[in-house]
Structures are given as C-alpha cells and as structure tokens.
mmCIF file of C-alpha atoms in Angstrom:
data_model
loop_
_atom_site.group_PDB
_atom_site.id
_atom_site.type_symbol
_atom_site.label_atom_id
_atom_site.label_comp_id
_atom_site.label_asym_id
_atom_site.label_seq_id
_atom_site.Cartn_x
_atom_site.Cartn_y
_atom_site.Cartn_z
ATOM 1 C CA MET D 85 82.974 -72.807 62.464
ATOM 2 C CA PRO D 86 86.697 -72.793 63.295
ATOM 3 C CA ALA D 87 87.783 -71.603 66.705
ATOM 4 C CA SER D 88 90.489 -69.008 67.194
ATOM 5 C CA THR D 89 93.888 -70.354 68.107
ATOM 6 C CA ASP D 90 95.048 -69.858 71.662
ATOM 7 C CA SER D 91 97.922 -67.602 70.539
ATOM 8 C CA SER D 92 95.631 -65.248 68.627
ATOM 9 C CA ALA D 93 93.244 -65.201 71.581
ATOM 10 C CA ARG D 94 96.082 -64.128 73.843
ATOM 11 C CA LYS D 95 96.931 -61.211 71.560
ATOM 12 C CA ARG D 96 93.311 -60.132 71.283
ATOM 13 C CA ALA D 97 92.653 -60.287 75.025
ATOM 14 C CA LYS D 98 95.911 -58.704 76.189
ATOM 15 C CA ARG D 99 95.571 -55.339 77.890
ATOM 16 C CA THR D 100 97.123 -55.404 81.331
ATOM 17 C CA ARG D 101 96.593 -56.949 84.735
ATOM 18 C CA ALA D 102 95.688 -55.585 88.153
ATOM 19 C CA ARG D 103 99.319 -55.605 89.308
ATOM 20 C CA ASP D 104 100.334 -53.489 86.300
ATOM 21 C CA LEU D 105 97.838 -50.862 87.467
ATOM 22 C CA GLY D 106 99.494 -50.720 90.876
ATOM 23 C CA ILE D 107 96.696 -52.758 92.458
ATOM 24 C CA HIS D 108 98.125 -55.211 94.985
ATOM 25 C CA ILE D 109 95.349 -57.248 96.552
ATOM 26 C CA GLY D 110 96.084 -58.952 99.853
ATOM 27 C CA VAL D 111 99.324 -59.705 101.659
ATOM 28 C CA TYR D 112 100.773 -62.873 100.173
ATOM 29 C CA PRO D 113 103.245 -62.888 97.244
ATOM 30 C CA ARG D 114 101.939 -64.064 93.882
ATOM 31 C CA GLY D 115 103.312 -67.054 92.000
ATOM 32 C CA ARG D 116 105.559 -66.810 88.950
ATOM 33 C CA PHE D 117 102.698 -66.484 86.454
ATOM 34 C CA ASN D 118 100.129 -65.198 88.940
ATOM 35 C CA ALA D 119 97.874 -67.934 87.592
ATOM 36 C CA ILE D 120 96.239 -71.198 88.613
ATOM 37 C CA THR D 121 99.022 -72.931 86.662
ATOM 38 C CA ASP D 122 101.490 -71.903 89.378
ATOM 39 C CA VAL D 123 100.119 -74.923 91.236
ATOM 40 C CA PRO D 124 102.494 -77.610 89.900
ATOM 41 C CA GLY D 125 100.940 -79.785 87.224
ATOM 42 C CA VAL D 126 97.806 -77.694 86.587
ATOM 43 C CA ARG D 127 97.151 -76.968 82.895
ATOM 44 C CA VAL D 128 94.660 -74.698 81.119
ATOM 45 C CA GLY D 129 93.469 -74.657 77.499
ATOM 46 C CA HIS D 130 91.005 -72.487 75.591
ATOM 47 C CA SER D 131 88.946 -72.674 72.430
ATOM 48 C CA THR D 132 87.633 -69.251 71.420
ATOM 49 C CA LEU D 133 84.866 -68.569 68.892
ATOM 50 C CA ILE D 134 84.435 -64.988 67.660
ATOM 51 C CA SER D 135 82.745 -64.440 64.298
ATOM 52 C CA GLY D 136 79.550 -63.442 62.556
ATOM 53 C CA ASP D 137 77.322 -60.476 61.818
ATOM 54 C CA VAL D 138 75.944 -58.741 64.906
ATOM 55 C CA ALA D 139 72.670 -58.153 63.043
ATOM 56 C CA ALA D 140 72.151 -61.817 62.124
ATOM 57 C CA GLU D 141 68.908 -63.556 62.986
ATOM 58 C CA PRO D 142 68.965 -65.774 66.126
ATOM 59 C CA GLY D 143 70.609 -69.061 65.316
ATOM 60 C CA GLY D 144 72.895 -67.578 62.698
ATOM 61 C CA GLY D 145 75.225 -65.494 64.805
ATOM 62 C CA PRO D 146 77.074 -63.560 65.965
ATOM 63 C CA VAL D 147 79.268 -66.051 67.791
ATOM 64 C CA ARG D 148 80.945 -64.853 70.988
ATOM 65 C CA THR D 149 81.598 -67.958 73.034
ATOM 66 C CA GLY D 150 84.037 -70.796 73.724
ATOM 67 C CA VAL D 151 85.352 -73.499 76.025
ATOM 68 C CA THR D 152 88.015 -73.501 78.738
ATOM 69 C CA ALA D 153 89.559 -76.740 80.040
ATOM 70 C CA ILE D 154 91.437 -77.232 83.308
ATOM 71 C CA PHE D 155 93.506 -80.320 84.085
ATOM 72 C CA PRO D 156 94.461 -80.871 87.748
ATOM 73 C CA HIS D 157 97.745 -82.611 86.913
ATOM 74 C CA ARG D 158 99.941 -83.703 84.001
ATOM 75 C CA GLY D 159 99.010 -87.365 84.133
ATOM 76 C CA ASN D 160 95.822 -89.282 83.383
ATOM 77 C CA ILE D 161 93.090 -87.815 85.591
ATOM 78 C CA TYR D 162 90.932 -90.922 85.088
ATOM 79 C CA THR D 163 93.499 -93.377 86.419
ATOM 80 C CA HIS D 164 94.938 -91.016 89.054
ATOM 81 C CA ARG D 165 92.247 -88.871 90.607
ATOM 82 C CA VAL D 166 92.592 -85.871 92.930
ATOM 83 C CA ILE D 167 90.675 -84.964 96.060
ATOM 84 C CA GLY D 168 88.102 -82.256 95.413
ATOM 85 C CA SER D 169 84.951 -80.589 96.657
ATOM 86 C CA GLY D 170 82.748 -77.595 96.033
ATOM 87 C CA HIS D 171 80.355 -75.014 97.394
ATOM 88 C CA VAL D 172 77.204 -73.412 95.993
ATOM 89 C CA LEU D 173 76.584 -69.886 97.271
ATOM 90 C CA ASN D 174 73.531 -69.382 95.046
ATOM 91 C CA GLY D 175 72.341 -72.108 92.744
ATOM 92 C CA ALA D 176 70.821 -70.370 89.714
ATOM 93 C CA GLY D 177 73.439 -72.056 87.555
ATOM 94 C CA GLU D 178 74.995 -75.430 86.883
ATOM 95 C CA LEU D 179 78.188 -77.346 87.390
ATOM 96 C CA ALA D 180 77.410 -80.780 85.971
ATOM 97 C CA GLY D 181 79.048 -83.570 87.940
ATOM 98 C CA LEU D 182 79.077 -81.651 91.216
ATOM 99 C CA THR D 183 76.663 -84.064 92.920
ATOM 100 C CA GLN D 184 79.041 -87.018 92.568
ATOM 101 C CA LEU D 185 82.022 -84.854 93.451
ATOM 102 C CA MET D 186 80.404 -83.845 96.738
ATOM 103 C CA GLU D 187 79.543 -87.486 97.474
ATOM 104 C CA TRP D 188 82.917 -89.053 96.664
ATOM 105 C CA GLY D 189 85.293 -86.134 97.119
ATOM 106 C CA LEU D 190 87.212 -87.120 93.971
ATOM 107 C CA ILE D 191 87.817 -85.420 90.626
ATOM 108 C CA GLU D 192 88.378 -87.845 87.762
ATOM 109 C CA THR D 193 87.777 -85.724 84.642
ATOM 110 C CA PRO D 194 89.072 -82.421 83.301
ATOM 111 C CA ILE D 195 87.026 -79.377 84.358
ATOM 112 C CA LEU D 196 85.283 -77.547 81.509
ATOM 113 C CA LEU D 197 83.789 -74.039 81.463
ATOM 114 C CA THR D 198 81.397 -72.868 78.746
ATOM 115 C CA ASN D 199 78.027 -71.243 78.031
ATOM 116 C CA THR D 200 74.735 -72.472 79.449
ATOM 117 C CA LEU D 201 73.394 -74.248 76.369
ATOM 118 C CA ALA D 202 76.708 -75.989 75.619
ATOM 119 C CA VAL D 203 76.937 -78.011 78.838
ATOM 120 C CA GLY D 204 75.570 -81.148 77.152
ATOM 121 C CA THR D 205 77.861 -80.805 74.155
ATOM 122 C CA CYS D 206 80.896 -80.390 76.390
ATOM 123 C CA SER D 207 79.920 -83.371 78.526
ATOM 124 C CA GLU D 208 79.497 -85.574 75.451
ATOM 125 C CA ALA D 209 82.778 -84.389 73.949
ATOM 126 C CA VAL D 210 84.904 -84.911 77.057
ATOM 127 C CA MET D 211 83.366 -88.376 77.519
ATOM 128 C CA ARG D 212 84.335 -89.227 73.949
ATOM 129 C CA TRP D 213 87.821 -87.778 74.499
ATOM 130 C CA MET D 214 88.341 -89.828 77.664
ATOM 131 C CA VAL D 215 86.891 -93.073 76.281
ATOM 132 C CA GLU D 216 89.368 -92.906 73.409
ATOM 133 C CA ARG D 217 92.242 -92.604 75.885
ATOM 134 C CA ASN D 218 90.989 -95.121 78.443
ATOM 135 C CA PRO D 219 89.913 -98.364 76.723
ATOM 136 C CA ARG D 220 88.747 -99.937 79.998
ATOM 137 C CA LEU D 221 86.411 -97.056 80.867
ATOM 138 C CA GLY D 222 82.829 -98.303 80.909
ATOM 139 C CA THR D 223 83.776 -101.946 80.500
ATOM 140 C CA GLU D 224 86.198 -103.212 83.154
ATOM 141 C CA GLN D 225 86.232 -99.890 85.022
ATOM 142 C CA ASP D 226 83.748 -97.219 86.116
ATOM 143 C CA VAL D 227 82.000 -94.713 83.890
ATOM 144 C CA ILE D 228 82.508 -90.973 84.398
ATOM 145 C CA ILE D 229 80.405 -87.880 84.959
ATOM 146 C CA PRO D 230 82.350 -84.898 83.530
ATOM 147 C CA LEU D 231 82.618 -81.639 85.429
ATOM 148 C CA VAL D 232 81.197 -78.846 83.246
ATOM 149 C CA GLY D 233 80.393 -75.384 84.595
ATOM 150 C CA GLU D 234 78.355 -72.755 82.777
ATOM 151 C CA CYS D 235 77.453 -69.073 82.674
ATOM 152 C CA ASP D 236 74.963 -67.330 80.382
ATOM 153 C CA ASP D 237 76.644 -65.360 77.560
ATOM 154 C CA SER D 238 73.440 -64.629 75.610
ATOM 155 C CA TRP D 239 73.735 -60.823 75.855
ATOM 156 C CA LEU D 240 76.664 -60.965 73.414
ATOM 157 C CA ASN D 241 76.518 -64.467 71.967
ATOM 158 C CA ASP D 242 73.909 -66.109 69.749
ATOM 159 C CA ILE D 243 73.447 -68.826 72.340
ATOM 160 C CA ARG D 244 70.448 -70.307 70.483
ATOM 161 C CA GLY D 245 72.717 -71.207 67.582
ATOM 162 C CA ARG D 246 74.556 -73.873 69.628
ATOM 163 C CA HIS D 247 77.837 -73.005 67.915
ATOM 164 C CA ILE D 248 80.113 -75.066 70.170
ATOM 165 C CA HIS D 249 80.897 -78.498 68.747
ATOM 166 C CA HIS D 250 83.029 -81.445 69.832
ATOM 167 C CA ALA D 251 86.018 -80.145 67.868
ATOM 168 C CA HIS D 252 86.094 -76.984 69.987
ATOM 169 C CA VAL D 253 86.072 -79.012 73.195
ATOM 170 C CA PHE D 254 88.874 -81.205 71.859
ATOM 171 C CA GLU D 255 90.887 -78.080 71.028
ATOM 172 C CA ALA D 256 90.579 -76.778 74.581
ATOM 173 C CA LEU D 257 91.584 -80.170 75.983
ATOM 174 C CA ASP D 258 94.440 -80.793 73.572
ATOM 175 C CA THR D 259 95.987 -77.322 73.903
ATOM 176 C CA ALA D 260 95.981 -77.228 77.716
ATOM 177 C CA ARG D 261 99.361 -76.062 78.960
ATOM 178 C CA GLY D 262 101.095 -74.747 82.049
ATOM 179 C CA GLY D 263 102.608 -71.278 82.265
ATOM 180 C CA SER D 264 100.809 -68.028 81.527
ATOM 181 C CA VAL D 265 97.053 -68.187 80.971
ATOM 182 C CA ALA D 266 95.128 -66.055 78.472
ATOM 183 C CA GLU D 267 92.471 -63.944 80.184
ATOM 184 C CA GLY D 268 89.414 -61.872 79.323
ATOM 185 C CA SER D 269 87.469 -62.697 76.162
ATOM 186 C CA VAL D 270 88.905 -66.169 75.650
ATOM 187 C CA GLY D 271 87.545 -69.695 75.978
ATOM 188 C CA GLY D 272 84.431 -69.992 78.084
ATOM 189 C CA GLY D 273 84.788 -66.334 79.044
ATOM 190 C CA THR D 274 84.491 -64.972 75.508
ATOM 191 C CA GLY D 275 80.959 -63.606 75.886
ATOM 192 C CA MET D 276 80.960 -62.939 79.637
ATOM 193 C CA ILE D 277 80.293 -59.630 81.414
ATOM 194 C CA THR D 278 81.078 -58.496 84.970
ATOM 195 C CA CYS D 279 79.547 -55.429 86.592
ATOM 196 C CA ASP D 280 78.495 -54.208 83.124
ATOM 197 C CA PHE D 281 82.088 -54.286 81.819
ATOM 198 C CA LYS D 282 83.618 -56.889 79.527
ATOM 199 C CA ALA D 283 85.250 -59.641 81.530
ATOM 200 C CA GLY D 284 85.460 -63.439 81.148
ATOM 201 C CA ILE D 285 88.383 -65.611 82.240
ATOM 202 C CA GLY D 286 90.693 -64.403 84.990
ATOM 203 C CA THR D 287 93.307 -66.080 87.144
ATOM 204 C CA SER D 288 95.679 -65.402 90.039
ATOM 205 C CA SER D 289 97.887 -67.243 92.536
ATOM 206 C CA ARG D 290 99.627 -66.884 95.883
ATOM 207 C CA LYS D 291 102.642 -68.643 97.379
ATOM 208 C CA LEU D 292 102.530 -68.983 101.138
ATOM 209 C CA PRO D 293 105.648 -68.346 103.222
ATOM 210 C CA VAL D 294 107.695 -71.368 104.220
ATOM 211 C CA GLY D 295 106.560 -70.953 107.810
ATOM 212 C CA GLU D 296 102.956 -71.389 106.655
ATOM 213 C CA GLY D 297 103.741 -74.431 104.552
ATOM 214 C CA GLY D 298 105.065 -72.831 101.366
ATOM 215 C CA TYR D 299 101.975 -74.058 99.528
ATOM 216 C CA VAL D 300 100.599 -72.505 96.334
ATOM 217 C CA VAL D 301 96.950 -71.506 95.932
ATOM 218 C CA GLY D 302 95.527 -70.557 92.526
ATOM 219 C CA ALA D 303 92.145 -69.500 91.187
ATOM 220 C CA LEU D 304 90.620 -69.392 87.736
ATOM 221 C CA VAL D 305 87.243 -67.709 87.281
ATOM 222 C CA MET D 306 84.688 -67.471 84.509
ATOM 223 C CA SER D 307 83.189 -64.191 85.679
ATOM 224 C CA ASN D 308 79.776 -63.006 84.507
ATOM 225 C CA PHE D 309 77.968 -61.270 87.394
ATOM 226 C CA GLY D 310 77.013 -57.987 88.950
ATOM 227 C CA ARG D 311 76.059 -54.354 88.477
ATOM 228 C CA ARG D 312 78.458 -51.540 87.695
ATOM 229 C CA GLU D 313 77.484 -49.465 90.737
ATOM 230 C CA ASP D 314 78.485 -52.336 93.052
ATOM 231 C CA LEU D 315 81.967 -52.892 91.575
ATOM 232 C CA ARG D 316 84.847 -52.599 94.021
ATOM 233 C CA VAL D 317 88.515 -52.849 93.169
ATOM 234 C CA ASP D 318 90.688 -53.617 96.186
ATOM 235 C CA GLY D 319 87.955 -52.157 98.380
ATOM 236 C CA VAL D 320 87.544 -48.957 96.379
ATOM 237 C CA PRO D 321 83.964 -48.368 95.098
ATOM 238 C CA VAL D 322 85.092 -47.584 91.564
ATOM 239 C CA GLY D 323 81.759 -48.669 90.096
ATOM 240 C CA ARG D 324 79.952 -45.930 91.947
ATOM 241 C CA ALA D 325 82.432 -43.376 90.619
ATOM 242 C CA LEU D 326 82.329 -44.684 87.038
ATOM 243 C CA SER D 327 78.559 -45.100 86.729
ATOM 244 C CA PRO D 328 77.833 -41.464 85.686
ATOM 245 C CA GLU D 329 80.360 -41.821 82.853
ATOM 246 C CA PHE D 330 78.404 -44.807 81.506
ATOM 247 C CA ALA D 331 74.896 -43.481 82.077
ATOM 248 C CA THR D 332 73.869 -44.091 78.470
ATOM 249 C CA GLY D 333 73.983 -47.380 76.599
ATOM 250 C CA SER D 334 72.107 -50.624 76.298
ATOM 251 C CA PHE D 335 72.480 -51.867 79.851
ATOM 252 C CA HIS D 336 69.142 -50.520 81.029
ATOM 253 C CA ASP D 337 67.698 -53.619 79.328
ATOM 254 C CA ARG D 338 69.763 -55.975 81.493
ATOM 255 C CA GLU D 339 67.931 -55.474 84.781
ATOM 256 C CA SER D 340 67.074 -59.163 85.097
ATOM 257 C CA LEU D 341 70.429 -60.436 83.819
ATOM 258 C CA TYR D 342 72.571 -60.282 86.934
ATOM 259 C CA GLY D 343 74.705 -63.218 85.752
ATOM 260 C CA SER D 344 76.870 -65.838 87.453
ATOM 261 C CA ILE D 345 80.408 -66.941 88.195
ATOM 262 C CA ILE D 346 82.282 -70.238 88.287
ATOM 263 C CA VAL D 347 85.388 -70.260 90.497
ATOM 264 C CA VAL D 348 87.977 -73.061 90.365
ATOM 265 C CA ILE D 349 90.458 -73.201 93.255
ATOM 266 C CA ALA D 350 93.603 -75.326 93.052
ATOM 267 C CA THR D 351 96.307 -75.953 95.642
ATOM 268 C CA ASN D 352 99.159 -78.318 96.327
ATOM 269 C CA ALA D 353 98.397 -78.245 100.039
ATOM 270 C CA PRO D 354 97.370 -81.744 101.205
ATOM 271 C CA LEU D 355 93.681 -81.222 101.952
ATOM 272 C CA LEU D 356 90.818 -83.597 102.576
ATOM 273 C CA ALA D 357 87.489 -83.156 100.812
ATOM 274 C CA GLN D 358 85.875 -81.575 103.865
ATOM 275 C CA GLN D 359 88.751 -79.111 104.142
ATOM 276 C CA LEU D 360 88.377 -78.226 100.463
ATOM 277 C CA THR D 361 84.685 -77.535 101.049
ATOM 278 C CA ARG D 362 85.698 -75.011 103.671
ATOM 279 C CA VAL D 363 88.279 -73.468 101.326
ATOM 280 C CA CYS D 364 85.626 -73.122 98.609
ATOM 281 C CA LYS D 365 83.368 -71.246 101.011
ATOM 282 C CA ARG D 366 86.125 -68.662 101.479
ATOM 283 C CA ALA D 367 86.298 -68.123 97.718
ATOM 284 C CA ALA D 368 82.731 -66.814 97.977
ATOM 285 C CA LEU D 369 84.085 -64.061 100.221
ATOM 286 C CA GLY D 370 86.442 -63.048 97.416
ATOM 287 C CA VAL D 371 83.521 -62.824 94.997
ATOM 288 C CA GLY D 372 81.663 -60.650 97.493
ATOM 289 C CA ARG D 373 84.615 -58.298 97.853
ATOM 290 C CA VAL D 374 84.346 -57.394 94.163
ATOM 291 C CA GLY D 375 80.658 -56.530 94.490
ATOM 292 C CA SER D 376 78.491 -59.640 94.276
ATOM 293 C CA TYR D 377 75.462 -59.996 96.517
ATOM 294 C CA ALA D 378 74.566 -63.409 95.014
ATOM 295 C CA ALA D 379 71.322 -62.242 93.419
ATOM 296 C CA HIS D 380 68.252 -64.441 93.063
ATOM 297 C CA GLY D 381 68.996 -65.230 89.408
ATOM 298 C CA SER D 382 72.722 -65.690 89.848
ATOM 299 C CA GLY D 383 74.806 -68.838 90.153
ATOM 300 C CA GLU D 384 77.930 -68.556 92.322
ATOM 301 C CA ILE D 385 79.456 -72.029 92.162
ATOM 302 C CA ILE D 386 82.924 -72.892 93.427
ATOM 303 C CA LEU D 387 84.974 -76.026 92.829
ATOM 304 C CA GLY D 388 88.263 -76.818 94.537
ATOM 305 C CA PHE D 389 90.911 -79.510 94.351
ATOM 306 C CA SER D 390 94.245 -80.493 95.857
ATOM 307 C CA THR D 391 97.051 -81.986 93.792
ATOM 308 C CA ALA D 392 98.944 -83.313 96.819
ATOM 309 C CA ASN D 393 97.434 -86.814 96.812
ATOM 310 C CA LEU D 394 96.844 -88.742 93.587
ATOM 311 C CA ILE D 395 94.313 -91.482 94.263
ATOM 312 C CA PRO D 396 94.758 -94.485 91.942
ATOM 313 C CA ARG D 397 91.587 -95.916 90.467
ATOM 314 C CA GLN D 398 92.837 -99.415 91.290
ATOM 315 C CA PRO D 399 94.935 -99.225 94.447
ATOM 316 C CA LYS D 400 96.724 -102.286 95.713
ATOM 317 C CA GLY D 401 95.197 -103.685 98.863
ATOM 318 C CA MET D 402 92.291 -102.527 101.029
ATOM 319 C CA THR D 403 93.692 -99.152 102.121
ATOM 320 C CA PHE D 404 95.516 -96.188 100.657
ATOM 321 C CA LYS D 405 97.516 -93.704 102.705
ATOM 322 C CA ILE D 406 97.191 -89.968 102.070
ATOM 323 C CA GLU D 407 98.721 -86.889 103.646
ATOM 324 C CA ALA D 408 96.481 -84.263 105.233
ATOM 325 C CA LEU D 409 97.084 -80.781 106.620
ATOM 326 C CA LEU D 410 96.092 -80.186 110.221
ATOM 327 C CA ASP D 411 92.972 -78.036 110.504
ATOM 328 C CA GLN D 412 94.830 -75.704 112.839
ATOM 329 C CA ARG D 413 97.229 -74.810 109.985
ATOM 330 C CA ILE D 414 94.611 -74.009 107.356
ATOM 331 C CA ASP D 415 93.946 -70.316 108.043
ATOM 332 C CA ALA D 416 96.658 -69.113 105.661
ATOM 333 C CA LEU D 417 95.004 -71.062 102.849
ATOM 334 C CA TYR D 418 91.674 -69.410 103.614
ATOM 335 C CA ARG D 419 93.210 -65.953 103.376
ATOM 336 C CA ALA D 420 95.098 -66.773 100.183
ATOM 337 C CA THR D 421 91.926 -68.201 98.607
ATOM 338 C CA ILE D 422 90.051 -64.951 99.174
ATOM 339 C CA GLU D 423 92.954 -62.994 97.687
ATOM 340 C CA VAL D 424 93.313 -65.077 94.523
ATOM 341 C CA THR D 425 89.575 -65.130 93.862
ATOM 342 C CA GLU D 426 89.277 -61.365 94.183
ATOM 343 C CA GLU D 427 92.317 -60.699 91.996
ATOM 344 C CA ALA D 428 91.287 -63.256 89.368
ATOM 345 C CA ILE D 429 87.995 -61.399 88.865
ATOM 346 C CA ILE D 430 89.777 -58.050 88.612
ATOM 347 C CA ASN D 431 92.241 -59.569 86.116
ATOM 348 C CA ALA D 432 89.298 -60.755 83.999
ATOM 349 C CA LEU D 433 87.959 -57.199 83.965
ATOM 350 C CA CYS D 434 91.362 -55.712 83.185
ATOM 351 C CA ALA D 435 91.796 -58.059 80.206
ATOM 352 C CA GLY D 436 88.322 -57.565 78.750
ATOM 353 C CA ARG D 437 88.205 -55.360 75.651
ATOM 354 C CA THR D 438 85.083 -53.594 74.423
ATOM 355 C CA MET D 439 82.961 -56.088 72.485
ATOM 356 C CA THR D 440 79.948 -55.760 70.184
ATOM 357 C CA GLY D 441 77.698 -58.783 70.005
ATOM 358 C CA ARG D 442 74.187 -60.040 69.489
ATOM 359 C CA ALA D 443 71.593 -57.429 68.433
ATOM 360 C CA GLY D 444 74.357 -54.820 68.361
ATOM 361 C CA HIS D 445 74.827 -54.927 72.139
ATOM 362 C CA VAL D 446 78.054 -53.173 73.123
ATOM 363 C CA VAL D 447 79.858 -54.024 76.341
ATOM 364 C CA PRO D 448 82.687 -51.594 77.183
ATOM 365 C CA GLY D 449 86.025 -52.619 78.554
ATOM 366 C CA MET D 450 86.749 -51.329 82.028
ATOM 367 C CA PRO D 451 88.595 -47.957 81.686
ATOM 368 C CA LEU D 452 91.942 -48.969 83.131
ATOM 369 C CA GLU D 453 93.521 -45.545 83.559
ATOM 370 C CA ARG D 454 90.428 -44.249 85.331
ATOM 371 C CA VAL D 455 90.494 -47.266 87.636
ATOM 372 C CA ARG D 456 94.196 -46.739 88.298
ATOM 373 C CA SER D 457 93.539 -43.124 89.262
ATOM 374 C CA LEU D 458 90.549 -43.943 91.436
ATOM 375 C CA VAL D 459 92.424 -46.610 93.377
ATOM 376 C CA ARG D 460 95.514 -44.402 93.726
ATOM 377 C CA ASP D 461 93.487 -41.437 94.967
ATOM 378 C CA SER D 462 91.114 -43.410 97.171
ATOM 379 C CA ARG D 463 92.768 -42.592 100.473
ATOM 380 C CA ARG D 464 92.754 -38.838 99.964
ATOM 381 C CA LEU D 465 89.279 -38.488 98.419
ATOM 382 C CA PRO D 466 86.659 -38.892 101.166
ATOM 383 C CA GLU D 467 83.923 -39.919 98.745
ATOM 384 C CA LEU D 468 86.047 -42.838 97.522
ATOM 385 C CA GLN D 469 87.593 -43.966 100.783
ATOM 386 C CA ARG D 470 87.758 -47.707 101.198
ATOM 387 C CA SER D 471 85.284 -49.342 103.488
#
C-alpha cells in the first residue's frame, strides 16, 4: 500500500497552531519554525498511510498509521554519535533501544516513531537502511540497536493488518528535512488520539536569551493519551468545559484505552547524559500540564539528545574532549523543556482533523474557536479560572 507523500500530508493536517489561537505558553521566545528542527541539524521525515474501508474485517483495513523519523544531525549518525538519555514516567509502552542508550549515553541511529505492532518492522528496516550506508557495520565495527518508540493506534487503525512495510520506513528516513514540520495526523501520529480529540505529531521550540546561553530547545511528540475532562490548554480546564458538548459518541467504549506519549527533546546546549536525564524528567511535567496523570495502562516515555558534541565511533587516541554546561546554568533549559513539551502537545491537538477509522470509530478534531474563546475568557469566568 503506498504511503501519502509528505506534501499531501501537510495539506491534509494543516489547521492552525496554538500561537495562531492567541495561546502563548511560557515565557521564552519560540524558534523560527517553532519546531524541533530549530535545533541546528535536526531533521524530521514522515510516511503517512491513510486508506481503506472503515467497515473492513480486521486485517484488511482501514489503514490509519505511519512512521516518523528524526535525525539528530545532518551527518552520519552511526559514525558521529550524539550524547543522549531518557526517562520513563510510566512504562506501559516501549522505546526499543532505550536500555543501551541509558547504559552508554549515546545515540547512534535515527529515532523512529510508529504504532505498537510495527516496532519490529521499523527496527528491521532502519537496520537494513543503515547497513547499506555503513559497509563496516557488523563486520569491522559494532552492530546497532535502533531507537523505535510506539503508541497504540488501534482505535482508528487496523493494527492487526501490519500495514507498515520497509518501504514506508525508508520513505520517512529518506524524506527527513529541516524547516517546518507537518503535525497532527501524519507519520507515526496518523491514528493517535489525545484527550478524546484527534491529535498525533506535534512540535515546538524555544530560543533562550543570550544571557542564558542562547541555546535552542525543541520537542517533538507522538501524543496519544488522556481523557477529555482532564485536558488543559495553557492552564485552562477546557476539557471540563467541552465535555458536555461531546457527551454522545463512541468514546464510552474507550475506558481502558488511556493511551501513551513519546516525547523527543533536542537541544544544542552541551549536556552530559546525566544532565539530559534530568532534562527529560522535566518534559514529564509538560505532559502533566496538559492533563496526563500517567495512568496504569499508559506509557510516558521521553528521549533527549544534545547536538553540541559529536562523538566519533573511532576517535584518535585514548581520550576525547567534550564541552559540558555547568549544572548551575541548567535551570533555563528545564523551564524551556516544559514549555516546548506542553506546546507541542497542544499543537498536535490543533492540527488534528476529525477522523473516521476502524469499526466506524469517529474521533473529532478539537474545536479551535471554542478553545480560543475559553482561553481568552478564562480570567473573567470564575468557573474557568486557571489553577
């Protein structure tokens, strides 16, 4: 089954973003594209699969899924690795390769995001892709364990059909670019839901003032968690206000499907692996601000990396010098990380259009004008005051 092109996915997913609704989360200025790609060198690609009859038998469709690929820099990530780390808030999910990442503190493959049953396919495909480009991999040099994160899109997608193939992974890898990033129902986020509204991929960035280092922090999320009544937008409990308007529908069947989220944090600040672990923990605070309580069946998994130090696979000599930020100067990065994570999730919701999927399930897009009004009026309406 052919995947949608990235350009068509952009057109389909385009609605607006949080900033266009007058929602300004946090205090730091955003980057040029307000995306993870504002961190120099970071690239993102998608492969989007949307097709099929919503009434088809399991295994035959409909298809509402995809793959998203993130490259930490423009060069060869196998030969020039970056420092990375992660954090698991609740582990009812998977990010394959995280065990080695936490042990070594190095990222040496692209990062892939997809649905739960496609993790193996994506791992196999990225290994094939990297072996073809690195002839010494697995012979004269080390093997790899790809980083592949997942969320469950089975409410909308025929996940049993295993519709993602190597060609779709290659498309996401080969089309990865800098600049603006398509959001919502694209790539790995195609079938994802957040707080009972259509969501998926979202991204945001912040540029710190020169006095705080001038560093850039970006986030990309594959967002698929939560209940509508818990949704908050910039502190405003809009989910509580919107719930009566969505009292009917198919979501009463989703009581056990709280969902998950994968967060990827990137920065050009020179951080050590332990410092990145601490940054990743702050991203969890951003997820909580939107309304997550990290339910029993949910997977909140965060991965972070710094592009400041490229670690050669075969350095010359016994040592290799790297630059590191002083711990006493890291607070601004913590604050920016919370901001970009929160806004990336809201951007995913803003971009998500109403979608009909498996078994005729309908997931509405978040009503943007209602959200705009609720946020605007929050300070003068006691029942919606921020807390």
